mmCIF file of C-alpha atoms in Angstrom:
data_model
loop_
_atom_site.group_PDB
_atom_site.id
_atom_site.type_symbol
_atom_site.label_atom_id
_atom_site.label_comp_id
_atom_site.label_asym_id
_atom_site.label_seq_id
_atom_site.Cartn_x
_atom_site.Cartn_y
_atom_site.Cartn_z
ATOM 1 C CA MET A 18 16.126 -238.506 56.236
ATOM 2 C CA PRO A 19 15.005 -235.845 59.315
ATOM 3 C CA PRO A 20 14.259 -237.074 62.649
ATOM 4 C CA THR A 21 10.437 -238.381 62.856
ATOM 5 C CA GLY A 22 8.088 -235.543 64.072
ATOM 6 C CA PHE A 23 10.485 -233.027 62.664
ATOM 7 C CA ASN A 24 9.295 -230.719 59.389
ATOM 8 C CA GLY A 25 12.077 -228.736 58.415
ATOM 9 C CA ASP A 26 11.420 -225.583 57.349
ATOM 10 C CA ARG A 27 7.374 -226.524 56.644
ATOM 11 C CA SER A 28 4.736 -224.618 58.230
ATOM 12 C CA THR A 29 1.123 -226.400 58.728
ATOM 13 C CA SER A 30 -1.078 -224.729 56.459
ATOM 14 C CA ALA A 31 -3.574 -222.699 58.464
ATOM 15 C CA SER A 32 -6.345 -224.069 56.563
ATOM 16 C CA HIS A 33 -5.687 -227.358 58.621
ATOM 17 C CA ALA A 34 -6.573 -225.480 61.965
ATOM 18 C CA ARG A 35 -10.038 -226.214 63.377
ATOM 19 C CA THR A 36 -12.210 -223.754 64.154
ATOM 20 C CA ALA A 37 -12.862 -223.607 67.951
ATOM 21 C CA VAL A 38 -15.233 -221.546 70.502
ATOM 22 C CA THR A 39 -12.243 -219.268 72.112
ATOM 23 C CA ARG A 40 -12.729 -219.003 76.087
ATOM 24 C CA THR A 41 -10.712 -217.153 78.754
ATOM 25 C CA TYR A 42 -10.373 -218.509 82.074
ATOM 26 C CA ARG A 43 -10.303 -216.642 85.314
ATOM 27 C CA SER A 44 -7.815 -218.576 87.853
ATOM 28 C CA THR A 45 -10.442 -220.597 89.823
ATOM 29 C CA ALA A 46 -9.304 -224.342 91.413
ATOM 30 C CA ARG A 47 -12.178 -225.485 89.221
ATOM 31 C CA ASN A 48 -10.738 -223.620 85.870
ATOM 32 C CA PHE A 49 -7.144 -224.978 87.018
ATOM 33 C CA ALA A 50 -8.297 -228.744 87.171
ATOM 34 C CA GLN A 51 -9.995 -227.848 83.871
ATOM 35 C CA LEU A 52 -7.232 -226.647 81.883
ATOM 36 C CA ALA A 53 -4.691 -229.375 83.368
ATOM 37 C CA ARG A 54 -7.065 -232.033 82.037
ATOM 38 C CA ARG A 55 -6.874 -230.344 78.554
ATOM 39 C CA LEU A 56 -3.194 -230.433 78.691
ATOM 40 C CA ALA A 57 -2.945 -233.628 79.766
ATOM 41 C CA ALA A 58 -5.052 -234.846 76.743
ATOM 42 C CA GLY A 59 -3.211 -233.224 74.535
ATOM 43 C CA GLU A 60 -4.769 -230.029 73.938
ATOM 44 C CA LEU A 61 -3.694 -226.372 73.974
ATOM 45 C CA VAL A 62 -3.854 -223.684 76.551
ATOM 46 C CA ALA A 63 -2.754 -219.962 76.283
ATOM 47 C CA VAL A 64 -1.034 -219.319 79.544
ATOM 48 C CA PRO A 65 0.442 -216.105 81.152
ATOM 49 C CA SER A 66 4.095 -215.672 81.681
ATOM 50 C CA GLU A 67 6.037 -212.646 83.310
ATOM 51 C CA THR A 68 7.688 -212.092 79.481
ATOM 52 C CA VAL A 69 4.749 -212.674 77.181
ATOM 53 C CA TYR A 70 1.780 -214.897 76.795
ATOM 54 C CA GLY A 71 2.633 -218.536 75.811
ATOM 55 C CA LEU A 72 0.386 -221.314 73.626
ATOM 56 C CA ALA A 73 1.237 -224.392 75.522
ATOM 57 C CA ALA A 74 1.216 -227.991 75.031
ATOM 58 C CA ASN A 75 2.639 -230.986 76.705
ATOM 59 C CA ALA A 76 6.180 -230.926 75.622
ATOM 60 C CA LEU A 77 6.524 -234.809 75.640
ATOM 61 C CA ASP A 78 3.496 -235.229 73.296
ATOM 62 C CA ALA A 79 4.677 -234.882 69.647
ATOM 63 C CA GLU A 80 1.273 -234.895 68.260
ATOM 64 C CA ALA A 81 0.153 -231.729 70.900
ATOM 65 C CA CYS A 82 3.199 -229.806 70.028
ATOM 66 C CA ALA A 83 2.656 -229.821 66.196
ATOM 67 C CA LYS A 84 -0.939 -228.395 67.284
ATOM 68 C CA ILE A 85 1.197 -225.325 68.118
ATOM 69 C CA PHE A 86 2.620 -224.719 64.828
ATOM 70 C CA ASP A 87 -0.622 -225.406 63.121
ATOM 71 C CA ALA A 88 -2.308 -222.845 65.598
ATOM 72 C CA LYS A 89 0.362 -220.380 65.255
ATOM 73 C CA GLY A 90 1.336 -220.899 61.513
ATOM 74 C CA ARG A 91 5.051 -221.313 62.894
ATOM 75 C CA PRO A 92 7.995 -223.185 60.781
ATOM 76 C CA HIS A 93 9.214 -226.196 61.883
ATOM 77 C CA SER A 94 12.691 -225.020 62.112
ATOM 78 C CA ASP A 95 11.866 -222.950 64.899
ATOM 79 C CA PRO A 96 12.258 -224.526 68.089
ATOM 80 C CA LEU A 97 10.413 -224.377 71.369
ATOM 81 C CA ILE A 98 10.980 -223.487 74.605
ATOM 82 C CA VAL A 99 9.781 -226.193 77.601
ATOM 83 C CA HIS A 100 8.838 -224.980 80.603
ATOM 84 C CA ILE A 101 9.212 -226.678 84.059
ATOM 85 C CA HIS A 102 7.975 -225.737 87.664
ATOM 86 C CA ASP A 103 10.527 -227.516 89.454
ATOM 87 C CA ILE A 104 14.543 -227.528 89.195
ATOM 88 C CA ALA A 105 14.165 -231.258 89.673
ATOM 89 C CA GLN A 106 12.227 -231.743 86.504
ATOM 90 C CA LEU A 107 15.208 -230.288 84.295
ATOM 91 C CA ALA A 108 17.024 -233.796 84.472
ATOM 92 C CA GLN A 109 14.051 -235.147 82.648
ATOM 93 C CA ILE A 110 14.507 -232.992 79.882
ATOM 94 C CA ALA A 111 17.950 -231.971 79.575
ATOM 95 C CA ARG A 112 21.662 -232.684 80.573
ATOM 96 C CA ALA A 113 22.984 -229.622 82.611
ATOM 97 C CA GLY A 114 26.079 -229.069 83.293
ATOM 98 C CA THR A 115 27.987 -227.741 86.432
ATOM 99 C CA ILE A 116 27.438 -223.884 85.465
ATOM 100 C CA ALA A 117 23.871 -224.171 84.157
ATOM 101 C CA GLN A 118 22.521 -225.739 87.341
ATOM 102 C CA LYS A 119 24.224 -223.014 89.288
ATOM 103 C CA LEU A 120 22.375 -220.566 86.802
ATOM 104 C CA ALA A 121 19.077 -222.475 87.094
ATOM 105 C CA ARG A 122 19.277 -222.152 90.944
ATOM 106 C CA ALA A 123 20.223 -218.474 90.906
ATOM 107 C CA PHE A 124 17.931 -217.231 88.230
ATOM 108 C CA TRP A 125 15.019 -219.286 88.054
ATOM 109 C CA PRO A 126 12.054 -219.292 88.430
ATOM 110 C CA GLY A 127 12.623 -215.788 86.034
ATOM 111 C CA PRO A 128 12.869 -214.903 82.470
ATOM 112 C CA LEU A 129 16.456 -217.120 81.705
ATOM 113 C CA THR A 130 16.243 -219.827 79.080
ATOM 114 C CA LEU A 131 19.083 -222.029 79.054
ATOM 115 C CA VAL A 132 20.012 -224.240 75.706
ATOM 116 C CA LEU A 133 21.253 -227.679 76.702
ATOM 117 C CA PRO A 134 21.908 -230.900 75.443
ATOM 118 C CA LYS A 135 18.143 -232.748 74.965
ATOM 119 C CA THR A 136 17.493 -236.199 76.815
ATOM 120 C CA GLU A 137 15.567 -238.577 74.437
ATOM 121 C CA ALA A 138 12.240 -237.779 76.149
ATOM 122 C CA VAL A 139 11.896 -234.439 74.247
ATOM 123 C CA PRO A 140 10.592 -235.168 70.977
ATOM 124 C CA CYS A 141 12.080 -233.705 67.721
ATOM 125 C CA ILE A 142 9.602 -231.581 66.777
ATOM 126 C CA VAL A 143 10.145 -229.751 69.983
ATOM 127 C CA THR A 144 13.896 -228.712 68.970
ATOM 128 C CA ALA A 145 13.799 -228.229 65.305
ATOM 129 C CA GLY A 146 15.488 -231.329 64.852
ATOM 130 C CA ARG A 147 18.265 -230.610 66.887
ATOM 131 C CA ASP A 148 20.139 -232.584 69.861
ATOM 132 C CA SER A 149 19.604 -229.693 72.545
ATOM 133 C CA VAL A 150 16.605 -228.289 73.866
ATOM 134 C CA ALA A 151 15.446 -224.484 75.389
ATOM 135 C CA VAL A 152 14.467 -224.846 79.148
ATOM 136 C CA ARG A 153 13.189 -222.242 81.604
ATOM 137 C CA MET A 154 11.060 -221.969 84.729
ATOM 138 C CA PRO A 155 8.469 -219.115 84.718
ATOM 139 C CA ARG A 156 7.879 -216.762 87.317
ATOM 140 C CA HIS A 157 4.341 -215.828 86.970
ATOM 141 C CA PRO A 158 2.335 -217.432 89.873
ATOM 142 C CA LEU A 159 -0.625 -219.047 87.429
ATOM 143 C CA PHE A 160 1.543 -220.518 84.996
ATOM 144 C CA LEU A 161 3.766 -222.202 87.999
ATOM 145 C CA LYS A 162 0.336 -223.383 89.115
ATOM 146 C CA LEU A 163 -1.068 -224.792 86.035
ATOM 147 C CA LEU A 164 2.633 -226.483 85.050
ATOM 148 C CA ALA A 165 2.309 -228.343 88.910
ATOM 149 C CA ALA A 166 -1.319 -228.668 88.341
ATOM 150 C CA CYS A 167 -0.826 -230.704 85.150
ATOM 151 C CA GLY A 168 2.540 -232.389 86.310
ATOM 152 C CA LEU A 169 3.802 -232.230 82.905
ATOM 153 C CA PRO A 170 6.514 -229.855 81.251
ATOM 154 C CA LEU A 171 5.074 -227.575 78.744
ATOM 155 C CA ALA A 172 6.153 -226.376 75.307
ATOM 156 C CA ALA A 173 5.002 -222.780 74.767
ATOM 157 C CA PRO A 174 6.231 -220.237 72.079
ATOM 158 C CA SER A 175 4.494 -216.922 72.345
ATOM 159 C CA ALA A 176 0.544 -217.162 71.835
ATOM 160 C CA ASN A 177 0.196 -214.924 68.690
ATOM 161 C CA PRO A 178 0.398 -215.728 64.805
ATOM 162 C CA PHE A 179 3.864 -216.197 63.729
ATOM 163 C CA GLY A 180 6.119 -213.013 63.148
ATOM 164 C CA TYR A 181 3.300 -210.908 64.626
ATOM 165 C CA VAL A 182 3.610 -208.469 67.868
ATOM 166 C CA SER A 183 4.273 -210.739 70.911
ATOM 167 C CA PRO A 184 1.181 -211.031 72.998
ATOM 168 C CA THR A 185 1.266 -209.060 76.500
ATOM 169 C CA SER A 186 -2.393 -209.867 77.433
ATOM 170 C CA ALA A 187 -5.140 -212.546 76.984
ATOM 171 C CA ALA A 188 -6.886 -209.970 74.860
ATOM 172 C CA HIS A 189 -4.104 -209.734 72.510
ATOM 173 C CA VAL A 190 -4.238 -213.732 72.607
ATOM 174 C CA LYS A 191 -7.572 -214.030 71.466
ATOM 175 C CA ALA A 192 -7.322 -211.148 69.015
ATOM 176 C CA GLY A 193 -4.563 -213.374 67.265
ATOM 177 C CA LEU A 194 -5.783 -216.662 67.889
ATOM 178 C CA GLY A 195 -9.520 -216.545 68.499
ATOM 179 C CA GLY A 196 -11.141 -219.739 66.599
ATOM 180 C CA LYS A 197 -7.812 -221.692 66.495
ATOM 181 C CA ILE A 198 -7.405 -222.462 70.241
ATOM 182 C CA SER A 199 -10.182 -223.164 72.907
ATOM 183 C CA ALA A 200 -8.622 -221.755 76.088
ATOM 184 C CA ILE A 201 -6.646 -218.746 77.422
ATOM 185 C CA LEU A 202 -5.977 -218.741 81.246
ATOM 186 C CA ASP A 203 -5.969 -215.003 82.172
ATOM 187 C CA GLY A 204 -3.102 -213.675 84.325
ATOM 188 C CA GLY A 205 -3.631 -209.837 83.443
ATOM 189 C CA PRO A 206 -0.673 -207.703 81.898
ATOM 190 C CA CYS A 207 2.538 -209.226 81.565
ATOM 191 C CA GLU A 208 4.944 -207.994 84.324
ATOM 192 C CA ILE A 209 7.886 -207.492 81.761
ATOM 193 C CA GLY A 210 6.654 -207.691 78.455
ATOM 194 C CA LEU A 211 9.566 -208.964 76.467
ATOM 195 C CA GLU A 212 11.056 -212.562 76.021
ATOM 196 C CA SER A 213 13.348 -214.071 78.394
ATOM 197 C CA THR A 214 16.877 -214.284 77.856
ATOM 198 C CA ILE A 215 18.512 -217.103 75.953
ATOM 199 C CA LEU A 216 21.515 -218.479 77.259
ATOM 200 C CA ASP A 217 23.804 -221.006 75.066
ATOM 201 C CA ALA A 218 25.168 -223.274 77.795
ATOM 202 C CA ARG A 219 25.407 -226.198 75.515
ATOM 203 C CA ASP A 220 29.618 -225.872 75.949
ATOM 204 C CA GLU A 221 30.120 -224.103 79.483
ATOM 205 C CA GLN A 222 33.516 -222.886 77.991
ATOM 206 C CA ARG A 223 31.711 -220.668 75.588
ATOM 207 C CA LEU A 224 28.420 -219.338 77.292
ATOM 208 C CA ARG A 225 26.750 -216.690 74.789
ATOM 209 C CA ILE A 226 23.446 -214.699 74.916
ATOM 210 C CA LEU A 227 21.082 -215.823 71.665
ATOM 211 C CA ARG A 228 18.497 -213.506 72.521
ATOM 212 C CA PRO A 229 19.028 -210.544 74.921
ATOM 213 C CA GLY A 230 16.356 -210.093 77.898
ATOM 214 C CA ALA A 231 15.844 -208.814 81.603
ATOM 215 C CA ILE A 232 18.637 -210.858 82.407
ATOM 216 C CA SER A 233 22.248 -209.494 81.349
ATOM 217 C CA ALA A 234 25.452 -210.961 80.395
ATOM 218 C CA ALA A 235 26.794 -208.932 83.607
ATOM 219 C CA GLN A 236 24.770 -210.850 85.715
ATOM 220 C CA LEU A 237 25.126 -214.289 84.190
ATOM 221 C CA ALA A 238 28.642 -214.080 84.445
ATOM 222 C CA GLN A 239 28.910 -212.865 88.031
ATOM 223 C CA VAL A 240 26.921 -216.214 89.042
ATOM 224 C CA ALA A 241 28.735 -218.492 86.678
ATOM 225 C CA GLY A 242 32.092 -217.062 87.584
ATOM 226 C CA CYS A 243 32.800 -217.017 83.915
ATOM 227 C CA ALA A 244 32.619 -214.680 80.973
ATOM 228 C CA VAL A 245 29.323 -214.716 79.074
ATOM 229 C CA SER A 246 29.563 -213.306 75.365
ATOM 230 C CA ASP A 247 26.985 -210.603 75.338
ATOM 231 C CA PHE A 248 24.135 -210.326 72.847
ATOM 232 C CA THR A 249 25.513 -207.720 69.865
ATOM 233 C CA THR A 250 23.604 -206.377 66.802
ATOM 234 C CA SER A 251 26.363 -207.894 64.672
ATOM 235 C CA SER A 252 25.717 -211.349 65.906
ATOM 236 C CA SER A 253 22.107 -210.627 65.391
ATOM 237 C CA SER A 254 22.526 -210.060 61.884
ATOM 238 C CA ALA A 255 25.086 -212.797 61.477
ATOM 239 C CA THR A 256 22.822 -215.113 62.691
ATOM 240 C CA ALA A 257 19.821 -213.539 60.583
ATOM 241 C CA ALA A 258 20.944 -213.709 57.303
ATOM 242 C CA ARG A 259 21.949 -217.030 57.949
ATOM 243 C CA ALA A 260 18.409 -218.172 58.568
ATOM 244 C CA ARG A 261 17.237 -216.299 55.472
ATOM 245 C CA VAL A 262 19.628 -218.077 53.378
ATOM 246 C CA PRO A 263 18.874 -222.252 53.007
ATOM 247 C CA ALA A 264 22.472 -223.819 53.893
ATOM 248 C CA GLN A 265 23.355 -226.917 51.807
ATOM 249 C CA ARG A 266 23.499 -229.528 54.450
ATOM 250 C CA SER A 267 24.228 -233.237 54.548
ATOM 251 C CA ASN A 268 21.351 -235.594 55.958
ATOM 252 C CA ALA A 269 23.274 -235.808 59.395
ATOM 253 C CA GLU A 270 23.410 -232.171 60.014
ATOM 254 C CA PRO A 271 20.420 -230.318 62.143
ATOM 255 C CA ALA A 272 18.081 -228.084 60.311
ATOM 256 C CA GLY A 273 16.442 -225.747 62.423
ATOM 257 C CA GLN A 274 17.209 -222.879 64.459
ATOM 258 C CA VAL A 275 19.478 -223.855 67.877
ATOM 259 C CA ALA A 276 16.812 -221.409 69.582
ATOM 260 C CA PRO A 277 13.615 -219.137 69.128
ATOM 261 C CA GLY A 278 13.958 -215.353 68.491
ATOM 262 C CA GLN A 279 16.523 -215.542 65.720
ATOM 263 C CA LEU A 280 14.707 -214.596 62.621
ATOM 264 C CA SER A 281 15.726 -211.151 60.965
ATOM 265 C CA ARG A 282 12.086 -210.362 60.657
ATOM 266 C CA HIS A 283 9.816 -210.944 63.815
ATOM 267 C CA TYR A 284 7.831 -209.178 66.364
ATOM 268 C CA SER A 285 6.314 -207.139 63.245
ATOM 269 C CA PRO A 286 3.532 -205.371 63.085
ATOM 270 C CA ARG A 287 1.596 -204.934 59.866
ATOM 271 C CA ALA A 288 2.247 -201.163 59.276
ATOM 272 C CA GLN A 289 5.973 -200.217 58.350
ATOM 273 C CA VAL A 290 8.137 -199.667 61.157
ATOM 274 C CA ILE A 291 10.940 -197.037 60.520
ATOM 275 C CA LEU A 292 13.416 -196.581 63.580
ATOM 276 C CA HIS A 293 15.403 -193.291 64.467
ATOM 277 C CA GLU A 294 17.841 -192.547 67.366
ATOM 278 C CA LYS A 295 15.698 -189.450 68.025
ATOM 279 C CA ILE A 296 12.936 -188.530 65.839
ATOM 280 C CA PRO A 297 13.533 -185.420 64.217
ATOM 281 C CA SER A 298 11.507 -182.263 64.969
ATOM 282 C CA GLU A 299 11.430 -181.826 60.816
ATOM 283 C CA LEU A 300 9.928 -185.086 60.265
ATOM 284 C CA ALA A 301 7.320 -184.209 62.806
ATOM 285 C CA ALA A 302 6.512 -180.905 61.668
ATOM 286 C CA THR A 303 5.744 -182.516 58.232
ATOM 287 C CA SER A 304 3.971 -185.552 59.123
ATOM 288 C CA ARG A 305 0.791 -187.121 57.446
ATOM 289 C CA PRO A 306 -1.915 -188.475 59.358
ATOM 290 C CA THR A 307 -1.281 -192.067 58.305
ATOM 291 C CA GLU A 308 1.860 -191.916 60.109
ATOM 292 C CA ALA A 309 2.140 -192.361 63.923
ATOM 293 C CA LEU A 310 5.132 -190.940 66.119
ATOM 294 C CA LEU A 311 6.107 -193.423 69.164
ATOM 295 C CA TYR A 312 8.668 -191.591 71.264
ATOM 296 C CA PHE A 313 10.712 -193.353 73.911
ATOM 297 C CA SER A 314 10.319 -190.907 76.473
ATOM 298 C CA LYS A 315 7.299 -188.232 76.120
ATOM 299 C CA PRO A 316 8.454 -185.415 74.072
ATOM 300 C CA PRO A 317 8.671 -181.694 75.575
ATOM 301 C CA ALA A 318 5.209 -179.334 74.842
ATOM 302 C CA ASP A 319 7.435 -177.593 72.267
ATOM 303 C CA GLN A 320 8.256 -180.410 69.721
ATOM 304 C CA PRO A 321 6.288 -180.119 66.645
ATOM 305 C CA LYS A 322 3.105 -182.263 65.967
ATOM 306 C CA GLY A 323 2.485 -182.273 62.296
ATOM 307 C CA GLN A 324 -0.552 -184.561 61.539
ATOM 308 C CA ALA A 325 0.588 -187.673 62.767
ATOM 309 C CA HIS A 326 -0.524 -189.557 65.885
ATOM 310 C CA ARG A 327 1.867 -189.082 68.581
ATOM 311 C CA ASP A 328 2.668 -191.449 71.568
ATOM 312 C CA TRP A 329 5.257 -192.725 74.114
ATOM 313 C CA LEU A 330 6.668 -195.704 76.031
ATOM 314 C CA THR A 331 7.181 -193.881 79.057
ATOM 315 C CA ALA A 332 6.767 -190.639 80.679
ATOM 316 C CA THR A 333 9.806 -190.601 82.927
ATOM 317 C CA GLY A 334 12.505 -192.534 80.682
ATOM 318 C CA ASP A 335 11.636 -195.823 82.752
ATOM 319 C CA GLN A 336 13.043 -198.614 80.639
ATOM 320 C CA GLU A 337 10.966 -200.831 82.784
ATOM 321 C CA GLU A 338 7.956 -199.196 81.789
ATOM 322 C CA ALA A 339 9.072 -199.199 78.193
ATOM 323 C CA ALA A 340 9.618 -202.561 77.767
ATOM 324 C CA ARG A 341 6.301 -203.405 79.941
ATOM 325 C CA ARG A 342 4.356 -201.260 77.263
ATOM 326 C CA LEU A 343 6.494 -201.878 73.841
ATOM 327 C CA PHE A 344 4.311 -204.791 72.287
ATOM 328 C CA ALA A 345 0.961 -203.385 73.567
ATOM 329 C CA LYS A 346 2.056 -199.927 72.059
ATOM 330 C CA LEU A 347 2.703 -201.565 68.583
ATOM 331 C CA ARG A 348 -0.375 -203.794 68.434
ATOM 332 C CA GLU A 349 -2.609 -200.765 69.618
ATOM 333 C CA LEU A 350 -1.084 -198.221 66.782
ATOM 334 C CA ASP A 351 -1.176 -201.302 64.106
ATOM 335 C CA ALA A 352 -4.885 -202.209 65.073
ATOM 336 C CA ALA A 353 -5.639 -198.110 64.687
ATOM 337 C CA GLY A 354 -4.705 -198.272 60.879
ATOM 338 C CA PHE A 355 -1.329 -196.356 60.750
ATOM 339 C CA LYS A 356 0.442 -197.339 57.871
ATOM 340 C CA THR A 357 3.884 -195.986 58.984
ATOM 341 C CA LEU A 358 5.092 -196.105 62.747
ATOM 342 C CA HIS A 359 8.285 -193.837 63.093
ATOM 343 C CA VAL A 360 9.830 -195.390 66.301
ATOM 344 C CA GLU A 361 12.960 -194.276 68.641
ATOM 345 C CA ARG A 362 15.375 -196.509 69.705
ATOM 346 C CA ALA A 363 15.924 -197.090 73.278
ATOM 347 C CA PRO A 364 18.803 -195.433 74.780
ATOM 348 C CA SER A 365 21.650 -197.118 76.678
ATOM 349 C CA GLY A 366 20.314 -198.705 79.842
ATOM 350 C CA ILE A 367 19.352 -201.806 81.927
ATOM 351 C CA LEU A 368 16.773 -203.127 78.841
ATOM 352 C CA SER A 369 17.953 -200.921 75.689
ATOM 353 C CA THR A 370 19.536 -204.071 74.039
ATOM 354 C CA ALA A 371 16.480 -206.080 74.555
ATOM 355 C CA ILE A 372 14.265 -203.369 73.389
ATOM 356 C CA ASN A 373 16.306 -202.527 70.222
ATOM 357 C CA ASP A 374 16.799 -206.282 69.452
ATOM 358 C CA ARG A 375 12.910 -206.457 69.094
ATOM 359 C CA LEU A 376 12.754 -203.000 67.294
ATOM 360 C CA LEU A 377 15.093 -203.930 64.603
ATOM 361 C CA ARG A 378 13.406 -207.218 63.858
ATOM 362 C CA ALA A 379 10.108 -205.480 64.033
ATOM 363 C CA SER A 380 11.182 -202.900 61.323
ATOM 364 C CA GLN A 381 12.661 -205.801 58.921
ATOM 365 C CA ARG A 382 10.497 -206.010 55.631
ATOM 366 C CA GLU A 383 11.844 -209.786 54.358
#
């Protein structure tokens, strides 16, 4: 039998989600106190982070966490990340080895998630039935303040319908989950705009990145003092393939993913996304009004325009700016009703692996 509170690959029907009046809260002392009380009472609150907005619930309350899956339409096989505000809380959630503790001290608060053996305090619904848990300490000051105010670890995946483009503003959250949740804490646009780096640190002899983000394998290895297996497209494809094929497993084997962000199709707009190393001039010249061209950097003035809408992620080639604008731009083009988005991959750089991972998953149609 699966562990209590874990439902395998089943996702809760959206029809079970209650209709709510969704209110956006500013960062006042009164609002923080109210939102902290709601979290303690088992309610959901959408929260800002430096990566993307999250949908938070008390990570130690299985019933509260079940509401996350309900509101998002998220499969129970996709685990949640637990957020803490003080490194002293880590021992309540996970068993961290020497290297994991060193990495936490170096990169927290910040966009690094560590996958570690879990403690009994963490419900199985949070971990997709596995004996490991993903943990991080966010850097956003309002999220940290709310974590401290409620005194609880908070489970929080991205605050959007499952599989859709991640939200990087309070308005994005309301557009996707309005009517399904009652509270959004507005912390402005996200600083990074991409989800955290996830590092598998269950075995400290085999550290490996499961999801690329703003913190690189080289940065992690320098602090850890040992090799860190970097994220590669081939490892992503292998993980995604395993996710698509239901495995024949015994009742003793875990049923879910080891970490979020592993599915082949994710971060996906309704429009079809077609990726290019560079958008060909011939394609641009013959493009149709139903298409949009999303360049990585602003194209030269003499680039053919055709009939498609034309946009770019950065005017100067700045990868941090491109990452920050990526999800917002995909949402904007999707909302405009374009049927096809031709998108350039990021050239080699500090965030290219993370940006291209999100684009690859957004382009998948199954």
